[in-house]
XYZ file of C-alpha atoms in Angstrom:
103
model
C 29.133 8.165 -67.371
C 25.883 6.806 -66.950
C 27.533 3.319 -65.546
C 29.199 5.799 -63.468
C 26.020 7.201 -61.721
C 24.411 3.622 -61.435
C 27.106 2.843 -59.423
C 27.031 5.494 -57.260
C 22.966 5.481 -56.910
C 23.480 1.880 -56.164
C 26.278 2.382 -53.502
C 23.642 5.306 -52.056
C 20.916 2.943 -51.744
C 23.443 0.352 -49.826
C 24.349 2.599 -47.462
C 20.736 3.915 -47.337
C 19.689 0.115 -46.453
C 22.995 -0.004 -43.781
C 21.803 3.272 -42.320
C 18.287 1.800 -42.007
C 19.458 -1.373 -40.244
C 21.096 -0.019 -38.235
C 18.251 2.614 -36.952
C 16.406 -0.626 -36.641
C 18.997 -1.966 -34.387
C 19.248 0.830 -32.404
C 15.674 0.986 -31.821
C 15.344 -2.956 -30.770
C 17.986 -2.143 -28.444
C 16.679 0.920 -26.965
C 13.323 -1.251 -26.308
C 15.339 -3.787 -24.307
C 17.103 -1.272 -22.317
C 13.645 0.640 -21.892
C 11.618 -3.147 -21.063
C 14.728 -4.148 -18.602
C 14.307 -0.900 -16.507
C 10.807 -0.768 -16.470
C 10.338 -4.845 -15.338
C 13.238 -3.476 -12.847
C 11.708 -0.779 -11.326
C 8.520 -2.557 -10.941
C 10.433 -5.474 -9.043
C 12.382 -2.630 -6.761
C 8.919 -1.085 -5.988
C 7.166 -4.006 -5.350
C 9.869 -5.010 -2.933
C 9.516 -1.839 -1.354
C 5.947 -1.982 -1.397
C 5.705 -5.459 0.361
C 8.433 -4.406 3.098
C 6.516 -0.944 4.000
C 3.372 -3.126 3.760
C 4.895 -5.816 6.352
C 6.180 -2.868 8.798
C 2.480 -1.173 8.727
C 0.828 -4.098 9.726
C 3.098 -4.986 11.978
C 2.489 -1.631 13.754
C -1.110 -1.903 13.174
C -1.212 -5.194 14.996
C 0.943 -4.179 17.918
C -1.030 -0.950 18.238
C -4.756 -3.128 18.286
C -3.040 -5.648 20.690
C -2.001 -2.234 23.038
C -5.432 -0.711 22.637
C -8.141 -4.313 23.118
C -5.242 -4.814 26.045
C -6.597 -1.231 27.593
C -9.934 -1.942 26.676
C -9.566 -5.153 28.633
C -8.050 -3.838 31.591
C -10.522 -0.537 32.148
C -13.762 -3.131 31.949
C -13.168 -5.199 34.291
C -11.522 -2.302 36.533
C -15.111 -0.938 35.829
C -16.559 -4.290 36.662
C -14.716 -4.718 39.614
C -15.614 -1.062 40.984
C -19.464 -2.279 40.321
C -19.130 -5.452 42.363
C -17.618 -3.471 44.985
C -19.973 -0.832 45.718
C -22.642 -1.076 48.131
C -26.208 -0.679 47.380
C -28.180 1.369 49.367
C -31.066 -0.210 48.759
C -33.141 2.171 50.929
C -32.264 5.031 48.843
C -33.190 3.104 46.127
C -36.729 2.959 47.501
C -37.141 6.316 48.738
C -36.139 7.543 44.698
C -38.743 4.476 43.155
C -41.272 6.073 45.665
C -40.594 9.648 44.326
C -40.886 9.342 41.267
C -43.687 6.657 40.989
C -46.291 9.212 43.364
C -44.842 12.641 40.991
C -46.752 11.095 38.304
């Protein structure tokens, strides 16, 4: 009988050792699926990341270009209304004269 229980302790112990393997197994593989997905959805966001990166500074540029164009354009309509105008240069003198004898 004893025989009879070594065996069977032994044969426990075997199938203790498959069981264990084949946790181990499971868990290697469950770290590779895990590691793929995560290197994947690193690579999918940073290819999202650099395409919504391009489009904003796309937009950003065209929008400066729009607004130093604007800028552009109202100075030198304000430099242009400057040159234009006429200087009254008597007026001029009359307000130098005020306010030079009010003091």
């Amino acid at each position: 009988m004893e025989e009879n229980e070594s065996n069977v302790i032994e044969h426990l112990l075997e199938v203790e050792n498959i069981a264990s393997s084949f946790t181990v197994d499971a868990q290697n593989k469950a770290s590779e699926i895990q590691n793929s997905a995560k290197a994947k959805a690193e690579q999918d966001y940073l290819s999202k990341f650099n395409i919504q990166s391009a489009e904003l500074e796309k937009s950003f540029k065209e929008e400066s270009a729009k607004i130093n164009e604007k800028i552009v354009s109202e100075i030198n309509s304000y430099k242009e209304n400057i040159y234009q105008s006429v200087q009254d240069k008597a007026a001029f003198s009359n307000l130098m004269n005020n306010l030079v004898l009010q003091k």
